[in-house]
Coordinates of C-alpha atoms in Angstrom, one line a residue:
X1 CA -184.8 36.5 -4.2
X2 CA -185.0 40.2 -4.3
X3 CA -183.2 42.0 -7.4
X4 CA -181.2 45.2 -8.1
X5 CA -182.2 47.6 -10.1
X6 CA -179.4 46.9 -12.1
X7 CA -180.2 43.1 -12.2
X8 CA -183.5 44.3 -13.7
X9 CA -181.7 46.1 -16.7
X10 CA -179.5 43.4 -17.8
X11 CA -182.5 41.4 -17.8
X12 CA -184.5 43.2 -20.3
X13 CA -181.6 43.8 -22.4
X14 CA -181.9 41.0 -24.8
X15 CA -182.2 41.9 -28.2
X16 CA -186.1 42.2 -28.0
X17 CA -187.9 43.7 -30.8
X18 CA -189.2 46.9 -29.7
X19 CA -190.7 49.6 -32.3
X20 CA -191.4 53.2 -31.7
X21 CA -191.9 56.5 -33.9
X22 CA -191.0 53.8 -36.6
X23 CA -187.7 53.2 -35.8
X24 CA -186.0 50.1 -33.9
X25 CA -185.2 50.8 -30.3
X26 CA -181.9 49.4 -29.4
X27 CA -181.8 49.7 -25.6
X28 CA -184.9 49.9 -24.0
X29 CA -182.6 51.3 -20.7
X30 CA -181.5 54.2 -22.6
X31 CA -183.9 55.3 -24.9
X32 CA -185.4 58.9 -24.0
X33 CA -189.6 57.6 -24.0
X34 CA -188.4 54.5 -22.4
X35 CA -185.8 55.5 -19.2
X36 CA -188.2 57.3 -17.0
X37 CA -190.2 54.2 -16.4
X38 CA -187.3 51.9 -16.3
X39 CA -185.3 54.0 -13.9
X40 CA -188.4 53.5 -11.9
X41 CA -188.7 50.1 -12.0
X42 CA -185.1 49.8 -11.1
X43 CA -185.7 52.4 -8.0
X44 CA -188.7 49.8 -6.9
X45 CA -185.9 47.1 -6.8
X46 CA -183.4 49.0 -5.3
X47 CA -185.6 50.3 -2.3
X48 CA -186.0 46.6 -1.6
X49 CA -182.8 46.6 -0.7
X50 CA -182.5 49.8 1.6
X51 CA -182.3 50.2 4.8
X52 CA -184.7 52.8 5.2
X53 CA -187.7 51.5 3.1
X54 CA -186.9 47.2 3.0
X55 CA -189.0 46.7 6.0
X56 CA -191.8 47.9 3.9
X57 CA -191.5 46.6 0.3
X58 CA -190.0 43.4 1.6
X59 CA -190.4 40.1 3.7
X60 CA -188.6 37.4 4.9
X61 CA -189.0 33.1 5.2
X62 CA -187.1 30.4 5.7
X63 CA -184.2 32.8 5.0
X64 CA -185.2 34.2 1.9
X65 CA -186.3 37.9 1.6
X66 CA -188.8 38.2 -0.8
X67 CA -191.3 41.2 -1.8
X68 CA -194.6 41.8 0.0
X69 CA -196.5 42.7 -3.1
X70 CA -195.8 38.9 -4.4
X71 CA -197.1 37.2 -1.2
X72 CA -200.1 35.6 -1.6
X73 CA -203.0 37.6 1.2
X74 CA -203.9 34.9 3.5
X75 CA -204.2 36.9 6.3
X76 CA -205.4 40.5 7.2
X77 CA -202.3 42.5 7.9
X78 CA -201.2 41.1 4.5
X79 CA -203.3 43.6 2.9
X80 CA -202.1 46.4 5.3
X81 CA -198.3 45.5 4.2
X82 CA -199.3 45.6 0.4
X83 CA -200.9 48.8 1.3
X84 CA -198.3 50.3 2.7
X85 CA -195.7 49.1 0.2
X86 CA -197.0 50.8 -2.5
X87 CA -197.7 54.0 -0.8
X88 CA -194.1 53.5 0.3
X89 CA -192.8 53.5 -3.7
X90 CA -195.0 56.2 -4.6
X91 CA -194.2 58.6 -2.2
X92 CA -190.5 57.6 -3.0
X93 CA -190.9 58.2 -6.5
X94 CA -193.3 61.7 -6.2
X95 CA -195.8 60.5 -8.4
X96 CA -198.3 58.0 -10.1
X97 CA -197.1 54.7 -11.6
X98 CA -199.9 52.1 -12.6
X99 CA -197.7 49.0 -13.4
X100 CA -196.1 48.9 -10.6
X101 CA -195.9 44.5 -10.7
X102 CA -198.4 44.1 -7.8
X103 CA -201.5 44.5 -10.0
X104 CA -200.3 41.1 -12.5
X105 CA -199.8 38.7 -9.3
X106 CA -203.0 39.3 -8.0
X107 CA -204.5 38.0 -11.7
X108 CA -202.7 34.6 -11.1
X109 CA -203.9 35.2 -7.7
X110 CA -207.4 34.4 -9.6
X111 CA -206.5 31.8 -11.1
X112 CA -205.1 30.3 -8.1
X113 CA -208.3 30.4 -6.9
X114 CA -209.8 28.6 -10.0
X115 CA -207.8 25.1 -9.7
X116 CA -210.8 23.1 -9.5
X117 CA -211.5 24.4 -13.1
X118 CA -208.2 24.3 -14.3
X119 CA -208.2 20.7 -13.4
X120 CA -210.9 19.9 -15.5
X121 CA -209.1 20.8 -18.3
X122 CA -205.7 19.0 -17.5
X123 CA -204.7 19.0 -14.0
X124 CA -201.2 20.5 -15.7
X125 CA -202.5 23.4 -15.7
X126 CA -203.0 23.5 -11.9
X127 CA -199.6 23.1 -11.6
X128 CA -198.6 25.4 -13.7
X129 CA -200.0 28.3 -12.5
X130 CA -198.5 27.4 -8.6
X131 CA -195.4 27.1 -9.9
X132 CA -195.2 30.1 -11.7
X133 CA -196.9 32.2 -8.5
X134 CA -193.9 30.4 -6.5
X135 CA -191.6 31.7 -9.5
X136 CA -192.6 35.3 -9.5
X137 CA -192.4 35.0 -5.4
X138 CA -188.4 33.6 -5.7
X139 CA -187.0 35.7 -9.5
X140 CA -188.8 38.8 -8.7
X141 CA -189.7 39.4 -12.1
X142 CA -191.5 43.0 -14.0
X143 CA -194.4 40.9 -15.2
X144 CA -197.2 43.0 -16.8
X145 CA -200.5 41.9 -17.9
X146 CA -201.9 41.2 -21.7
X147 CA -205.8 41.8 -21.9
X148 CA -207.1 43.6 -24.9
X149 CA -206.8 42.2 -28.4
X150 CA -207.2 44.5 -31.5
X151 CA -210.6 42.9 -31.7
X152 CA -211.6 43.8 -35.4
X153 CA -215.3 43.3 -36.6
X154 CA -216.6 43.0 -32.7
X155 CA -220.4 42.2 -34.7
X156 CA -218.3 38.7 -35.9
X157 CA -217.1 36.1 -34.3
X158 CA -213.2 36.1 -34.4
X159 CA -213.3 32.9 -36.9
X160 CA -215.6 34.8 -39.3
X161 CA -212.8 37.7 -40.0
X162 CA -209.2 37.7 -40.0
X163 CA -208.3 35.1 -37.2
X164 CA -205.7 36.6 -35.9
X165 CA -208.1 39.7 -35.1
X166 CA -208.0 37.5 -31.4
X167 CA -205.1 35.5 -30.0
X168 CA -205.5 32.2 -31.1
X169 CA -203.3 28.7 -31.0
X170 CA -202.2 27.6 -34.6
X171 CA -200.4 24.7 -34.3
X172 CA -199.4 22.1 -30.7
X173 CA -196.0 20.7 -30.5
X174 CA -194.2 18.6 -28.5
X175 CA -192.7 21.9 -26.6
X176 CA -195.8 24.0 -26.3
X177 CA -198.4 25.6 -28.5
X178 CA -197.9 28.5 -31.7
X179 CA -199.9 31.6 -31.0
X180 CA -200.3 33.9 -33.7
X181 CA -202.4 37.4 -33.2
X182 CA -201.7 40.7 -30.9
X183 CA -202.5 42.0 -27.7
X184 CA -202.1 45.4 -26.0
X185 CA -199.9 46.1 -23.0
X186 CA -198.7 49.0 -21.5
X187 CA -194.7 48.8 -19.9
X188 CA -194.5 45.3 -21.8
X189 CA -191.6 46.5 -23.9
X190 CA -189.1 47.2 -21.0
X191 CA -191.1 44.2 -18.9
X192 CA -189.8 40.4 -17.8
X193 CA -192.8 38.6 -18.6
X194 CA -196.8 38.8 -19.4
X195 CA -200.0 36.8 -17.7
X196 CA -201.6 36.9 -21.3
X197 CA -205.2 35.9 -21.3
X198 CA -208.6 36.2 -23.3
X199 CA -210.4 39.8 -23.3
X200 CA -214.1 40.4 -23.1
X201 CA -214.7 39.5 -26.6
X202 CA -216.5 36.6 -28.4
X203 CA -214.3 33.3 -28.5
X204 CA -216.5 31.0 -28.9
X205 CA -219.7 29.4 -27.9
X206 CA -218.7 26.2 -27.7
X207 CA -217.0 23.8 -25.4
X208 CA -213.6 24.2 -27.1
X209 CA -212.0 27.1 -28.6
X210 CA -208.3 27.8 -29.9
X211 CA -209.3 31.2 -28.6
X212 CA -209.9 30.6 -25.0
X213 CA -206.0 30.4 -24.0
X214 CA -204.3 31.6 -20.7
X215 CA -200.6 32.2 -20.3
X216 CA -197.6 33.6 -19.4
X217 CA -195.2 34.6 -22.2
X218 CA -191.7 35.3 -21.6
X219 CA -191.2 38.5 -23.1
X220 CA -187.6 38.0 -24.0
X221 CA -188.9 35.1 -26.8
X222 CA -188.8 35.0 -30.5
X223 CA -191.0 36.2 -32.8
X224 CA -192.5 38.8 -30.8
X225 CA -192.6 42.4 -31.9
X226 CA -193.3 45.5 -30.1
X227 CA -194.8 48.3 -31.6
X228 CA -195.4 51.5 -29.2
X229 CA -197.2 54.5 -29.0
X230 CA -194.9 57.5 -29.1
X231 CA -194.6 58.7 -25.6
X232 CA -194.9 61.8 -23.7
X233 CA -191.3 61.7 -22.5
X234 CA -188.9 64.0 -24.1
X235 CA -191.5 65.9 -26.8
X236 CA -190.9 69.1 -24.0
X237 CA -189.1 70.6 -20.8
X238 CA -189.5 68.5 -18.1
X239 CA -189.7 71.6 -16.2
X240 CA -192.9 72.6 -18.1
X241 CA -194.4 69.0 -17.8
X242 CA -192.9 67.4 -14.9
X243 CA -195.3 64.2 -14.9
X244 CA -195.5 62.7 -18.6
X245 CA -191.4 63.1 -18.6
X246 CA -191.2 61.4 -15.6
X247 CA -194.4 58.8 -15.5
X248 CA -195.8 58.1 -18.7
X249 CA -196.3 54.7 -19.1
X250 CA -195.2 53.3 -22.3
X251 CA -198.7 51.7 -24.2
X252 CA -197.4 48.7 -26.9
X253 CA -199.2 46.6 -29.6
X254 CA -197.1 43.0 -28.9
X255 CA -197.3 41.0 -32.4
X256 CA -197.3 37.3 -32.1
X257 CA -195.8 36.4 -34.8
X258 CA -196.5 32.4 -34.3
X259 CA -194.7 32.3 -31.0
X260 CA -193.7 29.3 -29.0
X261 CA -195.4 28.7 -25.2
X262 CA -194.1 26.1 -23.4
X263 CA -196.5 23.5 -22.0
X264 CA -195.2 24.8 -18.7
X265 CA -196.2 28.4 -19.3
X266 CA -199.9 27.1 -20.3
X267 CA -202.5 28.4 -17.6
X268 CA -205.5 27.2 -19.7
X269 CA -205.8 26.1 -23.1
X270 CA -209.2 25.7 -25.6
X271 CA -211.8 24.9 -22.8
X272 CA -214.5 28.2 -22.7
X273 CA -215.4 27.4 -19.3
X274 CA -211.6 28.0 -18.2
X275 CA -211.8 31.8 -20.1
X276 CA -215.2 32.6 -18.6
X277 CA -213.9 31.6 -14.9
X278 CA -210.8 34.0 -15.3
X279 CA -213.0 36.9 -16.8
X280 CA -215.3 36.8 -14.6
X281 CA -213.2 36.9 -11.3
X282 CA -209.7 38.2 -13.2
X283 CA -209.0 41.2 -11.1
X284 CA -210.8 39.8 -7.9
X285 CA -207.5 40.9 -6.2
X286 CA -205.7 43.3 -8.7
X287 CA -208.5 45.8 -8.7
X288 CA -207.3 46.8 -5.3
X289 CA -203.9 48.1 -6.5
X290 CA -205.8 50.0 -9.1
X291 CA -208.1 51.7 -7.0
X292 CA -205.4 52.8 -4.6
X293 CA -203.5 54.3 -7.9
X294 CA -206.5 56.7 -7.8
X295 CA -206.0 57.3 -4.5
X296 CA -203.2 58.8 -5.1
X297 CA -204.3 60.6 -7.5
X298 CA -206.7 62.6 -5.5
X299 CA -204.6 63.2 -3.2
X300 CA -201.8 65.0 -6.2
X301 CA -205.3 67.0 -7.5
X302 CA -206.3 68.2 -3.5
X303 CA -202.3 69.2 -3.2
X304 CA -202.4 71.4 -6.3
X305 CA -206.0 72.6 -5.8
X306 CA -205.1 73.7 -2.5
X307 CA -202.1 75.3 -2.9
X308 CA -203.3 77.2 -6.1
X309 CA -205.9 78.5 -3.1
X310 CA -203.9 79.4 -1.0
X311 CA -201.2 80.7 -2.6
X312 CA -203.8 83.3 -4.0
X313 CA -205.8 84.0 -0.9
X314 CA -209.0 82.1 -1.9
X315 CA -209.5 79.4 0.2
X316 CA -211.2 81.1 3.1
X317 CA -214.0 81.8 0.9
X318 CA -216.9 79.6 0.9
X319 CA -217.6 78.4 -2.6
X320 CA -213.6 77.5 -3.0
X321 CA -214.0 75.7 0.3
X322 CA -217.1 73.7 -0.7
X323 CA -215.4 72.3 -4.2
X324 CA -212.2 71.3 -2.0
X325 CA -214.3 69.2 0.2
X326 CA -215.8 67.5 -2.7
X327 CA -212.3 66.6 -4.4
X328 CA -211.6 65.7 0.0
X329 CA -214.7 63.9 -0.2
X330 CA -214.1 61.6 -3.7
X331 CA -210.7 61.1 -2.1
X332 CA -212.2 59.6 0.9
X333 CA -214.6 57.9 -0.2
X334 CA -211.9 55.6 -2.4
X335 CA -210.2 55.2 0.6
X336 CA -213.1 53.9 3.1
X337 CA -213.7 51.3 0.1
X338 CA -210.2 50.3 0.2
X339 CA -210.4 50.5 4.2
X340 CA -213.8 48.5 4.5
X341 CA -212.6 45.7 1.4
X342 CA -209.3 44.8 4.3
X343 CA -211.9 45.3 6.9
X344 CA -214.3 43.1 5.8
X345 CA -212.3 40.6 3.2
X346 CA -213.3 37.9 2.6
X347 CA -212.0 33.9 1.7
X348 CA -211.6 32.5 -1.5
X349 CA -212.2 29.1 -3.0
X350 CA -208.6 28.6 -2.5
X351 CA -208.0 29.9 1.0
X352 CA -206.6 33.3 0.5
X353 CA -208.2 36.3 2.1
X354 CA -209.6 38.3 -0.7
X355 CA -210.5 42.0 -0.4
X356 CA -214.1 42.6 0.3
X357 CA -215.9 41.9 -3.1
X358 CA -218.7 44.4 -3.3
X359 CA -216.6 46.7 -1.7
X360 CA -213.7 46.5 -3.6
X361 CA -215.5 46.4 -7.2
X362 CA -217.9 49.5 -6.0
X363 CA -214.9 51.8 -5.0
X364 CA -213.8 50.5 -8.1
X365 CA -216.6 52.2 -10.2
X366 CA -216.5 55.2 -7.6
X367 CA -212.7 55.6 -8.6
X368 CA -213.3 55.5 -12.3
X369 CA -216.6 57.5 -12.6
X370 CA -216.2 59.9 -11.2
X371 CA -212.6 61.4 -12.0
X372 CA -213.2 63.5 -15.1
X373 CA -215.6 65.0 -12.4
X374 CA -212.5 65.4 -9.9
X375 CA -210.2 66.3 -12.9
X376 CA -212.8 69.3 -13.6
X377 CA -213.1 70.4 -10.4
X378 CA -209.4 70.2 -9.8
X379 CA -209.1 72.5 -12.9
X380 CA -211.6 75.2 -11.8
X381 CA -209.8 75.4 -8.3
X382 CA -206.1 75.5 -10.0
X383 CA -207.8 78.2 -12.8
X384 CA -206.9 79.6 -16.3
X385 CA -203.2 80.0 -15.2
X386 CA -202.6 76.3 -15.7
X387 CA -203.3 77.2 -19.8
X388 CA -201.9 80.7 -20.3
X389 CA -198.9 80.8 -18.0
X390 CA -195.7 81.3 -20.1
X391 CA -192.6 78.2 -20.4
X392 CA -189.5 77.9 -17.9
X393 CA -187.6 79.2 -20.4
X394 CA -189.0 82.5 -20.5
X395 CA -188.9 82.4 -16.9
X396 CA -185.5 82.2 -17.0
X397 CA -184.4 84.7 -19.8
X398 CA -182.8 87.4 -18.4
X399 CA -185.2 90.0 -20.8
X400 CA -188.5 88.3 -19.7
X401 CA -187.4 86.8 -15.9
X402 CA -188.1 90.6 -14.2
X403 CA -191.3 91.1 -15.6
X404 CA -192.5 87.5 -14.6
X405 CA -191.2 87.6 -11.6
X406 CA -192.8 90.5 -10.9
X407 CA -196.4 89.3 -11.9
X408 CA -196.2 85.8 -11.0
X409 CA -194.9 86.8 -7.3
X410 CA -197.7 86.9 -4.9
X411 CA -195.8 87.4 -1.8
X412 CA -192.6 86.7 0.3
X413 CA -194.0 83.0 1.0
X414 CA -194.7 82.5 -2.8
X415 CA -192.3 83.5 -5.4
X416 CA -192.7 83.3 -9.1
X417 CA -190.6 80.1 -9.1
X418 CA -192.8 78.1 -6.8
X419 CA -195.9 79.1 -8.6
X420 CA -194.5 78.4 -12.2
X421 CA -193.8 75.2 -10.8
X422 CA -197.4 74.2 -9.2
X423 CA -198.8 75.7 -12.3
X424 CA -197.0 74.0 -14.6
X425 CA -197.4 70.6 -12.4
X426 CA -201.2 71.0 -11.9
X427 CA -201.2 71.5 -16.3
X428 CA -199.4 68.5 -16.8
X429 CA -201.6 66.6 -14.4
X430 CA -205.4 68.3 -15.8
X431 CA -204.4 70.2 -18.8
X432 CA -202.2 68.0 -21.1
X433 CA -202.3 65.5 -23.8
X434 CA -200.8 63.4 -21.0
X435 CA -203.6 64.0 -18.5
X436 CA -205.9 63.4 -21.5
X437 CA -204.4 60.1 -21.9
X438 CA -204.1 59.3 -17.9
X439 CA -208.2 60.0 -18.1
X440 CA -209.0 57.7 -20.7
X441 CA -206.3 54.9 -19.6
X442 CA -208.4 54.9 -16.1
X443 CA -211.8 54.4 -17.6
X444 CA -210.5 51.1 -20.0
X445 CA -207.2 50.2 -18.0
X446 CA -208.8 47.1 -16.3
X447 CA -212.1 46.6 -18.3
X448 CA -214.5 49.0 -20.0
X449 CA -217.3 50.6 -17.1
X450 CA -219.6 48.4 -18.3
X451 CA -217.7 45.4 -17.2
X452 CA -217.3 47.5 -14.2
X453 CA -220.7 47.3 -13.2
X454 CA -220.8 44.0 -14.6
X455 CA -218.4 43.1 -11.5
X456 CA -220.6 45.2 -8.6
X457 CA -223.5 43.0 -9.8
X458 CA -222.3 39.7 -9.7
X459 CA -220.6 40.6 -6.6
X460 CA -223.4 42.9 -4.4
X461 CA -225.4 41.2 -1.8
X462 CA -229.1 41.3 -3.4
X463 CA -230.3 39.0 -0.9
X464 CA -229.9 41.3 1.8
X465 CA -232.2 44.1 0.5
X466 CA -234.8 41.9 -0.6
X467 CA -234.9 40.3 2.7
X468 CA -235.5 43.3 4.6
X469 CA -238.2 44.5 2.3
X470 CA -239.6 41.6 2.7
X471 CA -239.8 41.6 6.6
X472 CA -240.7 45.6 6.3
X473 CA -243.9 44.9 3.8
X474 CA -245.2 41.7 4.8
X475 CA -244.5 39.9 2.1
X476 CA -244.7 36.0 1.9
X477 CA -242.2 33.8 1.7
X478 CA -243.7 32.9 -1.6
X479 CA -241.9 36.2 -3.8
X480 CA -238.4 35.2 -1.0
X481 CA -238.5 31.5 0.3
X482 CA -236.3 31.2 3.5
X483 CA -233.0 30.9 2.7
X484 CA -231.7 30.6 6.2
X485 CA -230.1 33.8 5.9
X486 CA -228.4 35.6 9.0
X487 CA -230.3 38.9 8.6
X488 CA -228.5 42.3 7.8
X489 CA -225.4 43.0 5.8
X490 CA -224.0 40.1 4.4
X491 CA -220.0 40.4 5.0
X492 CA -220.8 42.5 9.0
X493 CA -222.3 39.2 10.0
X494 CA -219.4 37.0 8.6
X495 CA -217.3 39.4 10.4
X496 CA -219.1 38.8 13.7
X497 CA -219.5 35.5 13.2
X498 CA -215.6 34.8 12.0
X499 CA -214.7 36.4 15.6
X500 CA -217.4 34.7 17.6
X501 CA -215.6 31.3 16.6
X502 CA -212.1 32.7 17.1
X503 CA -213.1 33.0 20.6
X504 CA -214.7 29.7 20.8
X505 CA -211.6 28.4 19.6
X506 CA -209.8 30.1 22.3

C-alpha cells in the first residue's frame, strides 16, 4: 500500500554507501545537497494520503489504495489519471522534478510487454519481471532507473579494455549472479531500488553475452558505492537561486563492487536478443512522463517571460508579442503530442494501451530539440537583468535597500521585491550553472538525440506516405505491392475502426 513520507525516510536510511565532495554522507535525509529532493519525495508520498489531492495521485482495488502512476494503462482514462497526477505533484511542489517514480514503471512496463522474449531465455524471467511490477504496485517503492555505463574506449568492444568499463556478470551462484562495473543514476543515492539494464553500447555480437543483463537491484545491498556529483543545493541563497536549492536532482556514479542479484531480481540474463528487445522499445511508455516534464517547463519559461513583459510595459509591442507566441507555440505543440499519443494510443504485445508511438517519440524529439531554442528566447524576453541584478542580501541591507528599491520599483503593482524575485527565479531557471545542467540533462536524460530519431523511425508510419504517392503519381504496384492497407493515417483509421467494432459489439 501507499507510504508516508516518513515511511520513505526510514527506508533509505540503511547505512548505504553514499560519497559526495569526497566525504561520506551519513544521512542521506539530512544532508544539505540531498534534503531538497528527499523532502520531495516524501511530500509525493504524503499527498497520497491527503484529502485534498489522494483522489488524484491515488487508486483503489479490492480494498487496497494504491498509486495511479504504478497502474499498468490498459485503458484510456488511465493515461488522463497519470496525467493529471503528476501535474497534481508539480503544481504542489512549484517546480520541476524529473524522477518523480512514474518514469522507471513504465521501463518494466516494456518489458512486460516483451514476455514472449524473456521466455526464450528462461521463462523465470517472465515471472520475475510480473512480480516485481505487482511489487512496486503493493510497497510503493522510489525506484530510479540505471542506463548509462562509463563506457571507456566506445571504438572497443567492452571485452577488449577494462571489463568492467560495462556492467557485466562475473560469477553465478546458487542465490543470484556477481556484477561488477558502474552505472550512472541520478536520485539513486536517496532511492529504494533500480531497473538496471544495458545502455546503447556494444555488448556483444553474439548470441550470449555476460553483458546483456537486465535487473533490479535493491539499492540498500552490499557492496555498492555511491559517488555524487556535488550539487547545486546549498553553494548560495536560496533566495538568489530558488530552483537548484530546491530541485536539483542529485546525479551518482553507483560502483558495483561484485554485488549479489538474486535470481528473483533477474529480468534478463546473457541472451543479446533480450538487451536489443528492451533498447529498442525501453521507454515505449516512460518517454511520456518525460515529455510532460518539459511541459512544464514551458510553461515556468512563458510565466517569467511574461511577467518580465509586463511588469516593464513591453508586451503590447509587437516583436515582444511574436517571441511569446513562439515560447506559446513550443509549449503547445508538446502538449498536442502528448494529447494526440492518449488520443490515438495504441495496444501492446501484452495488452496494455500504450501512448501513440510516433506521436509520443516525435513530441519527444520536439521537447528535446528545440529547448536551448526556448531557453534563448526565454532569456531575450526576461533580458540582461537576469545577469546584472544585485543579491537578496544587498536588497536587504539597510545602506543599499533605498537605492534598489528605488530603481528596481516599476510601479505600485510591482515593487522591487517582486521583481528581485522573478529576476532571480528566471536566472536560476536560464542563466545558471543549474539551468546549464537542466539543458544538457534533457538532451542525454533518456538517450542521446540520435537514439531519439532512432525511435521516430522505427516507430513512423512510412507506409502511409508511400502509398499515397503512389496513388497521386501512378505508380505500379511494382515500386509498392498491395499490402492491403486501409488508406490514410495509420493510427486515425485504427481509431475509427476500434469504435466501429465497439458499436458492433453493442
Amino acid at each position: 500500500m501507499i507510504r508516508t513520507g516518513a515511511q520513505y525516510r526510514d527506508s533509505i536510511r540503511d547505512g548505504r554507501a553514499v560519497y559526495i565532495g569526497g566525504e561520506r554522507v551519513r544521512d542521506v535525509t539530512t544532508h544539505p545537497m540531498f534534503k531538497p529532493l528527499v523532502d520531495i519525495r516524501a511530500r509525493i508520498y504524503d499527498m497520497q494520503h491527503e484529502a485534498a489531492t489522494s483522489g488524484a495521485l491515488t487508486f483503489e482495488k479490492d480494498g487496497e489504495v494504491n498509486a495511479i502512476a504504478n497502474k499498468l494503462p490498459m485503458v484510456q482514462q488511465d493515461w488522463w489519471d497519470k496525467r493529471r497526477a503528476t501535474d497534481t505533484v508539480l503544481e504542489d511542489i512549484g517546480g520541476i522534478v524529473t524522477r518523480v517514480g512514474d518514469e522507471t514503471v513504465g521501463e518494466m512496463w516494456s518489458l512486460y510487454d516483451g514476455q514472449d522474449v524473456l521466455n526464450e531465455v528462461d521463462p523465470q524471467f517472465s515471472a520475475n519481471i510480473r512480480a516485481h511490477i505487482d511489487h512496486v504496485l503493493h510497497a510503493d517503492p522510489f525506484h530510479v532507473s540505471a542506463n548509462t555505463d562509463p563506457k571507456g574506449d566506445r571504438s572497443k568492444a567492452p571485452q577488449d579494455q577494462d571489463p568492467d568499463m560495462l556492467l557485466h556478470v562475473v560469477k553465478e551462484t546458487d542465490s543470484g549472479i556477481i556484477v561488477r562495473g558502474a552505472k550512472y543514476e541520478t536520485a539513486a543515492a536517496y532511492a529504494n531500488q533500480a531497473f538496471t539494464k544495458p545502455t546503447i553500447a556494444n555488448w556483444g555480437n553474439a548470441a550470449l553475452s555476460d553483458y546483456a543483463v537486465g535487473f533490479v537491484c535493491d539499492l540498500g545491498s552490499p557492496n555498492l558505492k555511491f559517488i555524487c556529483r556535488t550539487g547545486f543545493a546549498g553553494r548560495a541563497p536560496a533566495e538568489d537561486y530558488p530552483l537548484s536549492n530546491r530541485f536539483d536532482e542529485v546525479d551518482t556514479l553507483v560502483i558495483f563492487d561484485n554485488v549479489l542479484i538474486p535470481w528473483e531480481n533477474v529480468l534478463f540474463y546473457r541472451h543479446t536478443k533480450a538487451a536489443t528487445f528492451i533498447r529498442s522499445c525501453l521507454h515505449r511508455y516512460s518517454a511520456f512522463a518525460f515529455v510532460q516534464r518539459n511541459l512544464k517547463l514551458a510553461d515556468m519559461m512563458i510565466g517569467a517571460a511574461l511577467f518580465n513583459a509586463r511588469q516593464t510595459g513591453l508586451d503590447k509591442q509587437q516583436a515582444v508579442q511574436e517571441k511569446l507566441s513562439t515560447l506559446a507555440v513550443y509549449r503547445e505543440g508538446i502538449n498536442a503530442h502528448l494529447t494526440a499519443a492518449i488520443a490515438l494510443a495504441e495496444r501492446s504485445p501484452a495488452g496494455l494501451l500504450m501512448p501513440n508511438q510516433s506521436l509520443l517519440y516525435t513530441g519527444r524529439v520536439l521537447a528535446c530539440s528545440q529547448l536551448h531554442e526556448m531557453m534563448h528566447l526565454a532569456r531575450e524576453l526576461c533580458g540582461g537583468q537576469i545577469c546584472v541584478t544585485p543579491d537578496a542580501a544587498a536588497f536587504a541591507a539597510p545602506e543599499t535597500k533605498p537605492w534598489l528599491d528605488k530603481y528596481y520599483t516599476v510601479n505600485e503593482d510591482w515593487v522591487a521585491d517582486d521583481r528581485r524575485r522573478l529576476l532571480a527565479l528566471a536566472r536560476d531557471m536560464l542563466n545558471s550553472d543549474y539551468a546549464g545542467h537542466r539543458l544538457t540533462f534533457q538532451l542525454f536524460a533518456q538517450s542521446p538525440p540520435f537514439a531519439h530519431l532512432a525511435a521516430v523511425h522505427r516507430n513512423f508510419d512510412w507506409d502511409g506516405p508511400l502509398q499515397f504517392v503512389q496513388k497521386a503519381a501512378g505508380l505500379s504496384d511494382k515500386v509498392l505491392p498491395v499490402s492491403g492497407r486501409t488508406p490514410g493515417d495509420r493510427a486515425v483509421s485504427q481509431w475509427f475502426n476500434e469504435r466501429t467494432s465497439d458499436k458492433a459489439a453493442e
